[in-house]
Short mmCIF file of C-alpha atoms in Angstrom, two decimals:
data_model
loop_
_atom_site.label_atom_id
_atom_site.label_comp_id
_atom_site.label_asym_id
_atom_site.label_seq_id
_atom_site.Cartn_x
_atom_site.Cartn_y
_atom_site.Cartn_z
CA MET A 1 83.97 80.47 74.22
CA ASP A 2 83.87 79.17 70.72
CA GLU A 3 84.56 75.44 70.15
CA TRP A 4 87.47 76.61 67.95
CA LEU A 5 89.72 79.56 68.52
CA PRO A 6 93.15 80.10 66.93
CA GLU A 7 96.23 79.36 68.99
CA ALA A 8 97.97 82.67 68.21
CA LEU A 9 97.02 85.67 70.42
CA TYR A 10 97.86 89.28 69.57
CA THR A 11 97.89 92.80 70.98
CA ALA A 12 95.68 95.47 69.39
CA GLU A 13 98.64 97.06 67.66
CA GLN A 14 99.68 93.75 66.18
CA VAL A 15 96.17 93.17 64.78
CA ARG A 16 96.15 96.66 63.30
CA HIS A 17 99.40 95.75 61.53
CA LEU A 18 97.89 92.43 60.23
CA ASP A 19 94.90 94.48 58.95
CA ALA A 20 97.29 96.91 57.23
CA VAL A 21 99.25 94.04 55.62
CA ALA A 22 96.08 92.53 54.23
CA ILE A 23 95.07 95.89 52.73
CA ASN A 24 98.44 97.16 51.47
CA ASP A 25 100.37 94.03 50.61
CA TYR A 26 97.54 91.76 49.54
CA HIS A 27 95.38 94.49 48.08
CA ILE A 28 92.20 93.62 49.94
CA ASN A 29 89.99 96.69 49.89
CA GLY A 30 89.57 98.13 53.40
CA PHE A 31 85.84 98.59 52.96
CA GLU A 32 85.57 94.99 51.76
CA LEU A 33 87.22 93.86 55.03
CA MET A 34 84.74 95.99 56.95
CA LYS A 35 81.84 94.43 55.11
CA ARG A 36 83.23 90.98 55.78
CA ALA A 37 83.44 91.87 59.48
CA GLY A 38 79.92 93.24 59.59
CA GLN A 39 78.56 90.21 57.78
CA ALA A 40 80.31 87.77 60.10
CA ALA A 41 78.94 89.57 63.20
CA PHE A 42 75.47 89.80 61.67
CA ASP A 43 75.40 86.11 60.80
CA ARG A 44 76.56 85.04 64.26
CA MET A 45 73.97 87.34 65.80
CA LEU A 46 71.10 85.78 63.87
CA GLU A 47 72.32 82.31 64.82
CA ARG A 48 72.39 83.23 68.47
CA TRP A 49 69.14 85.17 68.51
CA PRO A 50 66.94 83.72 65.69
CA ALA A 51 63.89 85.52 67.13
CA LEU A 52 65.31 88.69 65.58
CA SER A 53 64.08 87.41 62.22
CA ARG A 54 60.58 86.84 63.66
CA GLY A 55 59.52 90.24 64.78
CA GLY A 56 62.64 91.31 66.71
CA THR A 57 64.33 94.70 66.52
CA LEU A 58 67.90 95.81 66.44
CA GLN A 59 69.48 98.83 68.06
CA VAL A 60 73.07 99.66 67.08
CA PHE A 61 75.31 102.07 69.00
CA CYS A 62 78.00 103.43 66.68
CA GLY A 63 81.09 105.38 67.61
CA ALA A 64 83.86 106.83 65.59
CA GLY A 65 86.44 104.95 63.57
CA ASN A 66 86.26 101.54 62.02
CA ASN A 67 84.37 100.02 64.94
CA GLY A 68 81.54 102.44 64.27
CA GLY A 69 81.88 101.58 60.61
CA ASP A 70 81.33 97.89 61.45
CA GLY A 71 78.15 98.99 63.23
CA TYR A 72 76.87 100.82 60.16
CA VAL A 73 77.53 97.73 58.02
CA ILE A 74 75.48 95.61 60.46
CA ALA A 75 72.71 98.21 60.35
CA SER A 76 72.82 98.15 56.52
CA LEU A 77 72.54 94.35 56.47
CA ALA A 78 69.56 94.62 58.77
CA ARG A 79 67.92 97.10 56.38
CA GLN A 80 68.49 94.66 53.46
CA ARG A 81 66.75 91.95 55.49
CA TYR A 82 63.84 94.25 56.41
CA LEU A 83 64.84 93.87 60.09
CA PRO A 84 63.79 96.99 62.01
CA VAL A 85 66.92 98.79 63.10
CA ARG A 86 67.67 101.98 65.07
CA VAL A 87 71.15 103.50 65.03
CA VAL A 88 72.35 105.69 67.89
CA ALA A 89 75.35 107.73 66.79
CA LEU A 90 77.90 108.83 69.45
CA LYS A 91 79.73 110.76 66.76
CA ASN A 92 78.13 112.77 64.01
CA PRO A 93 78.30 110.33 61.04
CA ASP A 94 79.11 113.19 58.61
CA GLU A 95 82.34 113.73 60.49
CA LEU A 96 83.53 110.16 59.91
CA ASN A 97 86.19 109.46 57.39
CA GLY A 98 87.61 106.60 55.27
CA ASP A 99 85.85 103.26 55.31
CA ALA A 100 83.69 104.19 58.26
CA LEU A 101 82.23 107.07 56.24
CA ARG A 102 81.57 104.75 53.34
CA ALA A 103 79.72 102.38 55.65
CA TRP A 104 77.56 105.30 56.90
CA HIS A 105 76.78 106.35 53.32
CA TRP A 106 75.77 102.75 52.52
CA PHE A 107 73.36 102.72 55.43
CA ARG A 108 72.00 106.18 54.48
CA ASP A 109 71.53 105.15 50.88
CA LEU A 110 69.45 102.22 52.05
CA GLY A 111 67.10 104.68 53.70
CA GLY A 112 68.65 104.43 57.16
CA SER A 113 68.92 107.36 59.56
CA THR A 114 70.58 107.95 62.92
CA GLU A 115 69.68 109.58 66.17
CA SER A 116 72.34 111.47 68.14
CA TRP A 117 73.30 110.08 71.52
CA SER A 118 71.86 111.70 74.58
CA ARG A 119 70.89 110.56 78.02
CA HIS A 120 67.30 110.68 76.85
CA VAL A 121 67.81 107.86 74.27
CA THR A 122 65.52 104.93 75.01
CA ILE A 123 66.56 101.35 74.81
CA THR A 124 64.10 99.54 72.55
CA GLY A 125 66.09 96.83 70.71
CA THR A 126 65.45 93.19 71.21
CA VAL A 127 69.21 92.89 70.74
CA LEU A 128 71.76 95.75 71.10
CA VAL A 129 74.94 96.03 69.07
CA ASP A 130 78.02 97.67 70.66
CA ALA A 131 80.10 99.22 67.94
CA MET A 132 81.37 102.19 69.87
CA LEU A 133 85.04 102.06 70.88
CA GLY A 134 86.94 99.12 69.40
CA THR A 135 90.56 98.34 70.24
CA GLY A 136 92.07 101.83 70.11
CA LEU A 137 91.12 102.77 73.69
CA SER A 138 94.07 103.54 75.98
CA GLY A 139 92.68 105.45 79.01
CA ASP A 140 89.51 105.19 81.02
CA VAL A 141 86.19 105.60 79.28
CA LYS A 142 84.67 109.02 79.83
CA GLY A 143 81.83 111.33 78.88
CA ASP A 144 79.11 110.17 76.52
CA TYR A 145 80.69 106.78 75.93
CA ARG A 146 80.73 106.03 79.64
CA ASP A 147 77.09 107.10 79.90
CA ALA A 148 76.06 104.95 76.92
CA ILE A 149 77.88 101.93 78.34
CA GLN A 150 76.13 102.33 81.65
CA MET A 151 72.71 102.71 79.96
CA ILE A 152 73.31 99.61 77.83
CA ASN A 153 74.36 97.50 80.86
CA HIS A 154 71.40 98.73 82.95
CA SER A 155 68.97 97.77 80.14
CA GLN A 156 69.77 94.07 80.69
CA ARG A 157 69.13 93.50 76.98
CA PRO A 158 71.41 91.01 75.20
CA VAL A 159 74.38 92.69 73.53
CA LEU A 160 76.50 91.75 70.60
CA ALA A 161 79.97 93.36 70.92
CA VAL A 162 81.71 94.01 67.60
CA ASP A 163 85.41 93.03 67.78
CA ILE A 164 85.66 93.84 71.50
CA PRO A 165 83.28 95.09 74.22
CA SER A 166 83.67 98.87 74.45
CA GLY A 167 85.80 99.79 77.47
CA LEU A 168 87.77 96.54 77.62
CA SER A 169 91.53 96.61 76.98
CA ALA A 170 92.40 94.30 74.07
CA ASP A 171 95.95 93.95 75.40
CA THR A 172 95.43 93.28 79.06
CA GLY A 173 91.82 92.26 79.69
CA ALA A 174 91.27 95.08 82.16
CA ALA A 175 88.04 97.10 82.17
CA LEU A 176 89.01 100.73 81.57
CA GLY A 177 86.61 102.52 83.94
CA ALA A 178 83.46 101.01 82.39
CA ALA A 179 82.89 98.25 79.89
CA VAL A 180 79.92 96.82 77.93
CA GLN A 181 78.66 93.52 79.35
CA ALA A 182 78.16 91.57 76.12
CA ALA A 183 76.38 88.28 75.72
CA MET A 184 78.52 87.53 72.67
CA THR A 185 81.58 89.06 71.10
CA VAL A 186 82.68 88.49 67.50
CA THR A 187 86.34 89.46 66.98
CA PHE A 188 88.24 89.68 63.72
CA ILE A 189 91.47 88.79 61.89
CA GLY A 190 93.65 88.27 65.00
CA LEU A 191 92.43 87.06 68.38
CA LYS A 192 93.15 89.73 70.98
CA GLN A 193 94.74 88.33 74.12
CA GLY A 194 92.83 90.59 76.51
CA LEU A 195 89.52 88.99 75.53
CA LEU A 196 90.52 85.77 77.32
CA THR A 197 91.98 86.79 80.67
CA GLY A 198 91.26 89.08 83.60
CA ALA A 199 87.92 90.81 83.12
CA GLY A 200 87.82 89.71 79.47
CA PRO A 201 85.73 86.55 79.91
CA ARG A 202 83.27 88.43 82.16
CA TYR A 203 82.53 91.12 79.58
CA CYS A 204 82.89 89.19 76.33
CA GLY A 205 80.28 86.53 76.92
CA THR A 206 80.52 83.86 74.25
CA LEU A 207 83.60 84.58 72.17
CA ASN A 208 83.58 84.02 68.40
CA PHE A 209 86.39 84.51 65.97
CA ALA A 210 86.21 85.35 62.25
CA ALA A 211 89.40 85.50 60.16
CA LEU A 212 87.60 87.38 57.37
CA ALA A 213 89.21 85.15 54.68
CA VAL A 214 92.53 86.99 54.81
CA PRO A 215 95.54 85.11 53.41
CA ASP A 216 97.35 82.82 55.90
CA GLU A 217 100.56 84.48 54.84
CA ILE A 218 99.76 87.69 56.64
CA TYR A 219 100.20 85.99 59.98
CA ARG A 220 103.85 85.45 59.19
CA GLN A 221 104.34 89.24 59.58
CA GLU A 222 103.72 89.14 63.34
CA SER A 223 105.01 86.89 66.08
CA PRO A 224 102.06 86.24 68.48
CA ALA A 225 102.18 88.10 71.82
CA SER A 226 100.96 84.92 73.54
CA HIS A 227 99.49 81.55 72.82
CA LEU A 228 96.21 79.81 73.65
CA LEU A 229 96.51 76.38 75.27
CA ARG A 230 94.58 73.94 73.10
CA GLU A 231 93.71 70.26 73.60
CA GLN A 232 95.10 69.03 70.30
CA GLU A 233 98.61 70.40 70.96
CA LEU A 234 98.65 69.27 74.61
CA ALA A 235 97.58 65.74 73.65
CA ALA A 236 100.89 65.28 71.91
CA LEU A 237 102.66 65.69 75.24
CA VAL A 238 100.80 62.95 77.13
CA ARG A 239 102.63 59.65 77.38
CA PRO A 240 100.57 56.46 77.23
CA ARG A 241 101.40 53.68 79.71
CA LEU A 242 103.99 51.07 78.69
CA ALA A 243 102.95 47.48 78.88
CA ASP A 244 105.77 46.64 81.37
CA ALA A 245 105.27 49.77 83.53
CA ASN A 246 105.39 49.60 87.31
CA LYS A 247 104.59 52.15 90.02
CA GLY A 248 108.16 53.40 90.01
CA THR A 249 107.93 54.19 86.33
CA HIS A 250 105.58 57.05 86.95
CA GLY A 251 107.41 59.02 89.57
CA HIS A 252 107.13 59.59 93.32
CA LEU A 253 105.69 62.93 94.40
CA LEU A 254 106.18 64.41 97.84
CA VAL A 255 103.50 66.81 99.03
CA VAL A 256 104.50 69.01 101.96
CA GLY A 257 102.08 70.99 104.11
CA GLY A 258 99.21 70.66 106.52
CA ASP A 259 100.12 72.63 109.57
CA GLU A 260 97.95 72.35 112.66
CA GLY A 261 94.23 72.41 111.68
CA MET A 262 94.97 72.56 107.93
CA GLY A 263 95.29 68.91 106.93
CA GLY A 264 92.64 68.91 104.15
CA ALA A 265 94.76 70.83 101.59
CA VAL A 266 97.55 68.26 101.34
CA VAL A 267 94.99 65.43 100.97
CA MET A 268 93.36 67.22 97.97
CA ALA A 269 96.72 67.84 96.37
CA ALA A 270 97.82 64.25 96.91
CA GLU A 271 94.59 62.73 95.58
CA ALA A 272 94.71 64.98 92.54
CA ALA A 273 98.34 63.80 91.94
CA LEU A 274 97.23 60.19 92.01
CA ARG A 275 94.36 60.85 89.60
CA THR A 276 96.81 62.57 87.21
CA GLY A 277 98.94 59.43 87.11
CA ALA A 278 101.74 59.67 89.68
CA GLY A 279 102.89 56.17 90.61
CA LEU A 280 103.53 57.02 94.25
CA VAL A 281 102.52 59.98 96.46
CA THR A 282 103.83 60.66 99.95
CA VAL A 283 102.52 63.43 102.19
CA ALA A 284 104.76 65.09 104.77
CA THR A 285 102.56 66.78 107.37
CA ARG A 286 101.85 67.20 111.03
CA GLU A 287 101.61 63.92 112.91
CA GLU A 288 98.04 64.78 113.93
CA HIS A 289 96.82 64.46 110.32
CA VAL A 290 98.34 61.06 109.47
CA ASP A 291 95.53 58.84 110.66
CA ALA A 292 92.87 60.87 108.92
CA ILE A 293 94.80 60.83 105.65
CA ASN A 294 95.26 57.06 105.86
CA ALA A 295 91.54 56.60 106.50
CA ARG A 296 90.44 58.80 103.63
CA CYS A 297 92.87 57.58 101.02
CA PRO A 298 95.02 54.57 101.90
CA GLU A 299 96.90 54.93 98.56
CA ILE A 300 98.63 58.04 100.02
CA MET A 301 101.69 57.38 102.18
CA ALA A 302 101.31 59.89 105.02
CA ARG A 303 104.32 60.72 107.24
CA GLY A 304 104.38 62.89 110.27
CA VAL A 305 107.31 65.37 110.40
CA GLN A 306 108.30 67.49 113.33
CA TYR A 307 111.64 68.86 112.23
CA ALA A 308 113.35 69.77 109.00
CA ASP A 309 115.64 66.79 109.38
CA ASP A 310 112.64 64.51 109.31
CA LEU A 311 111.69 66.05 105.97
CA SER A 312 115.24 65.78 104.56
CA ARG A 313 115.14 62.02 105.00
CA LEU A 314 111.91 61.83 103.06
CA LEU A 315 113.42 63.51 100.00
CA THR A 316 115.42 60.39 99.12
CA GLY A 317 113.88 58.62 96.15
CA LYS A 318 111.41 61.40 95.33
CA SER A 319 110.92 62.77 91.83
CA ALA A 320 109.38 66.16 92.64
CA VAL A 321 107.91 68.19 95.49
CA VAL A 322 104.76 70.20 96.01
CA ILE A 323 105.01 72.53 99.00
CA GLY A 324 102.42 75.00 100.28
CA PRO A 325 98.92 73.45 100.64
CA GLY A 326 97.90 74.12 104.23
CA LEU A 327 101.60 74.84 105.10
CA GLY A 328 100.92 77.84 107.35
CA GLN A 329 103.47 80.40 108.32
CA SER A 330 104.82 79.02 111.61
CA ASP A 331 108.44 78.27 112.47
CA TRP A 332 107.67 74.66 111.44
CA SER A 333 106.44 75.91 108.06
CA LYS A 334 109.52 78.07 107.51
CA ALA A 335 111.90 75.26 108.37
CA LEU A 336 110.21 72.83 105.95
CA LEU A 337 110.25 75.39 103.12
CA ALA A 338 113.94 76.15 103.69
CA SER A 339 114.74 72.42 103.56
CA ILE A 340 112.85 71.88 100.34
CA LEU A 341 114.40 74.90 98.58
CA ARG A 342 117.85 73.45 99.36
CA SER A 343 117.01 70.23 97.55
CA ASP A 344 117.86 69.51 93.90
CA LEU A 345 114.30 68.35 93.06
CA PRO A 346 111.76 70.17 90.88
CA VAL A 347 109.60 72.12 93.30
CA LEU A 348 106.05 73.49 92.85
CA ALA A 349 105.42 76.30 95.43
CA ASP A 350 101.89 77.38 96.17
CA ALA A 351 99.77 78.99 98.90
CA ASP A 352 101.69 79.68 102.13
CA ALA A 353 104.99 78.59 100.57
CA LEU A 354 104.57 81.66 98.30
CA ASN A 355 103.60 83.90 101.20
CA LEU A 356 106.75 82.87 103.03
CA MET A 357 108.83 83.41 99.89
CA ALA A 358 107.35 86.90 99.59
CA GLU A 359 108.98 87.80 102.91
CA GLU A 360 112.39 87.11 101.27
CA GLY A 361 111.61 88.69 97.92
CA GLN A 362 114.28 86.75 96.03
CA LEU A 363 115.37 83.12 95.98
CA PRO A 364 118.91 81.78 95.62
CA ASP A 365 119.74 80.86 92.03
CA SER A 366 119.97 77.21 92.94
CA ALA A 367 116.26 77.18 93.98
CA SER A 368 115.07 79.47 91.18
CA ARG A 369 116.11 77.15 88.38
CA LEU A 370 113.91 74.33 89.69
CA LEU A 371 110.95 76.35 90.88
CA LEU A 372 107.41 76.38 89.52
CA MET A 373 105.10 78.86 91.29
CA THR A 374 101.33 78.97 91.01
CA PRO A 375 100.08 82.16 92.75
CA HIS A 376 96.61 83.62 92.56
CA PRO A 377 96.42 87.46 92.23
CA GLY A 378 96.60 87.99 96.01
CA GLU A 379 99.71 85.89 96.34
CA ALA A 380 101.25 87.52 93.26
CA SER A 381 100.59 90.92 94.90
CA ARG A 382 102.66 89.90 97.90
CA LEU A 383 105.44 88.39 95.83
CA LEU A 384 105.73 91.47 93.63
CA GLN A 385 104.83 94.01 96.32
CA GLU A 386 102.20 95.55 94.12
CA PRO A 387 98.46 96.10 94.79
CA ILE A 388 96.06 93.45 93.52
CA PRO A 389 94.33 95.93 91.11
CA ASP A 390 97.70 96.59 89.49
CA ILE A 391 98.31 92.84 89.06
CA GLN A 392 94.91 92.44 87.44
CA ALA A 393 95.34 95.57 85.31
CA ASN A 394 98.09 93.77 83.35
CA ARG A 395 98.26 90.07 84.09
CA PHE A 396 100.66 89.49 81.23
CA ALA A 397 103.19 91.87 82.68
CA ALA A 398 102.69 90.42 86.16
CA VAL A 399 103.33 86.78 85.20
CA GLN A 400 106.45 87.81 83.29
CA GLN A 401 107.66 89.86 86.30
CA LEU A 402 107.07 86.86 88.57
CA GLN A 403 109.21 84.64 86.45
CA GLN A 404 111.93 87.22 85.99
CA GLN A 405 112.13 87.87 89.72
CA TYR A 406 111.95 84.27 90.99
CA GLY A 407 113.05 82.17 88.05
CA GLY A 408 111.70 78.83 86.79
CA VAL A 409 108.16 78.88 85.51
CA ALA A 410 105.37 81.09 86.77
CA VAL A 411 101.55 80.45 86.63
CA LEU A 412 99.23 83.34 87.42
CA LYS A 413 95.86 81.79 88.27
CA GLY A 414 92.40 83.31 87.71
CA ALA A 415 90.08 83.74 84.86
CA GLY A 416 92.34 83.07 81.82
CA SER A 417 95.27 81.59 83.83
CA LEU A 418 98.67 82.46 82.37
CA VAL A 419 101.89 80.42 82.16
CA TYR A 420 105.27 81.98 81.49
CA ASP A 421 108.42 79.94 81.05
CA GLY A 422 110.83 82.78 80.32
CA GLU A 423 110.09 82.74 76.59
CA THR A 424 106.38 82.26 75.83
CA VAL A 425 103.21 83.34 77.61
CA SER A 426 100.51 80.68 77.36
CA LEU A 427 96.86 81.40 78.20
CA CYS A 428 94.22 78.90 79.31
CA GLY A 429 90.81 79.68 77.92
CA ALA A 430 89.10 76.76 79.66
CA GLY A 431 87.58 76.92 83.12
CA ASN A 432 84.48 78.52 84.65
CA PRO A 433 83.37 80.62 87.69
CA GLY A 434 82.15 77.52 89.52
CA MET A 435 85.77 76.77 90.16
CA ALA A 436 86.19 79.84 92.39
CA VAL A 437 85.98 77.83 95.62
CA ALA A 438 88.38 76.78 98.35
CA GLY A 439 90.69 73.89 97.52
CA MET A 440 90.85 74.38 93.76
CA GLY A 441 94.44 75.66 93.98
CA ASP A 442 95.47 72.62 96.04
CA VAL A 443 94.00 70.33 93.32
CA LEU A 444 95.92 72.25 90.64
CA SER A 445 99.11 71.93 92.67
CA GLY A 446 98.59 68.17 92.86
CA ILE A 447 98.00 67.89 89.11
CA ILE A 448 101.10 69.86 88.12
CA GLY A 449 103.22 68.19 90.77
CA SER A 450 102.18 64.76 89.47
CA LEU A 451 103.24 65.73 86.00
CA LEU A 452 106.65 66.97 87.30
CA ALA A 453 107.10 63.64 89.12
CA GLN A 454 106.29 61.75 85.94
CA GLY A 455 109.14 63.47 84.14
CA TYR A 456 107.48 66.28 82.25
CA ASP A 457 109.61 69.38 82.14
CA MET A 458 108.51 72.39 84.08
CA ALA A 459 106.92 74.27 81.19
CA GLN A 460 105.10 71.16 79.92
CA ALA A 461 103.82 70.32 83.41
CA ALA A 462 102.54 73.86 83.96
CA LYS A 463 100.77 74.18 80.65
CA LEU A 464 99.31 70.68 80.62
CA GLY A 465 98.33 70.86 84.32
CA VAL A 466 96.66 74.20 84.09
CA TRP A 467 94.61 73.05 81.09
CA LEU A 468 93.68 69.68 82.66
CA HIS A 469 92.45 71.39 85.79
CA ALA A 470 90.32 73.90 83.85
CA ALA A 471 88.96 71.31 81.44
CA ALA A 472 87.99 68.98 84.30
CA GLY A 473 86.17 71.92 85.92
CA ASP A 474 84.22 72.48 82.67
CA ASP A 475 83.36 68.78 82.50
CA CYS A 476 82.16 68.88 86.08
CA ALA A 477 80.04 71.95 85.44
CA ALA A 478 78.55 70.49 82.30
CA ASP A 479 77.27 67.51 84.32
CA ASP A 480 76.04 69.21 87.47
CA GLY A 481 76.23 72.97 87.05
CA GLN A 482 78.67 75.56 88.29
CA ILE A 483 77.09 76.44 91.65
CA GLY A 484 78.00 74.21 94.53
CA MET A 485 81.06 72.67 92.82
CA LYS A 486 83.68 71.32 95.27
CA ALA A 487 87.38 71.03 94.53
CA THR A 488 87.27 67.26 95.02
CA ASP A 489 84.40 66.96 92.54
CA LEU A 490 87.11 67.39 89.87
CA LEU A 491 89.00 64.20 90.73
CA PRO A 492 87.21 61.72 88.44
CA TYR A 493 87.11 64.30 85.61
CA ILE A 494 90.87 64.79 85.84
CA ARG A 495 91.45 61.08 85.40
CA ARG A 496 89.05 60.95 82.47
CA ARG A 497 90.74 63.88 80.74
CA VAL A 498 94.25 62.50 81.20
CA ASN A 499 93.17 59.26 79.62
CA GLN A 500 91.41 61.03 76.71
CA LEU A 501 94.63 62.90 75.98
CA ALA A 502 96.67 59.75 76.21
CA ASN A 503 94.40 57.98 73.73
CA ALA A 504 94.01 60.88 71.35
#
């Protein structure tokens, strides 16, 4: 992902409206915008693959519409730089219209020619340019376009995607039957929300944004569909320590879970809570885990609980509760969850707490108001009683449905985690595939629970916690690589990130 991306995220229809406003209200010629887009993509391409200027070749796949027009602009710029370029046309260029037709004529006037797509086309480019489908796609990719996508992907050549990888939904981040696997995507005017969640990060590669020098005023015409979590805004939330602070100043978190044989999850959550700044952390778990917890981390106050009454007594003096890590689904687990949901404390529910809640389908209003849930797609599937592919096909709709059904604040984990507080969807663009290991969710629960205990409201805790977790994962990967990362490897990076925000 780019070092800098705008905070506002849009749907494809919204970006088309922004484009129309720039053309109609601010009188920016449509072909001029197309040339700016092609130039931005061409420049980023040469920065990424400088060998193109030293004997490399370019192969551009152009479809219909303005996305194909962008491709012809890139091919024209290559001709002007005497960079060898081949253009494969999936639509007869003479049948184009508007600005796309002008772009084709420009390429033709520079001496360029096209070859029609067929399955006999050979892949020869040092770098390939995907300018086939753009953001207008609604159904699954079919026919020649599907065949071209498969050929491009099988070539294993680096691909620049223009605006969006062909076959990817700009609105949801779902791959629509087939999608181009790009090494880099350059997107224009408005950042499309689907590029950053679900399958988006997988297919986009490095994501770049170019505003094309349109007036800032055009963005007042559209309220963003969602918002990107960014460090500079989140830093304003973090509270530095007061000189006369004590351990009680920073909250007391209760972590509940660890059924028989599952004691590790509560330890990870509790340690993450301490590293995020909670003043006190108590773990309520099976008696059999207490000695091991004390030996591993003496700063955690571990308490064995056998009955719900034991847990009720532990609620006194606590600031917030995390329930779910290693909780299990036994009668013991159900009794503890019922006790917690009757409390008046902010509650983060994760893992088996969510699976038990899914059996009920709906919470009492008293619990819903104070609930923050953090499901992964599998848990969301059970909560919403929808198949996992349907959850992933529209993660934005799923996170909103979770919040509407269960109340409070919902976090839908995964690539491009989403937070919905009932008003705004926030998207986390940080994080990496190395974090797809056991225990990461427990660490996230501890981070967010710690923030709740410290007095952050539920929306703040969710947004800040999700970002801290992902950023710490990126820091860890930068030092030691993605493969082999453990959830507990993040602990020192979490502490470092929190302090960086506090001192920003």
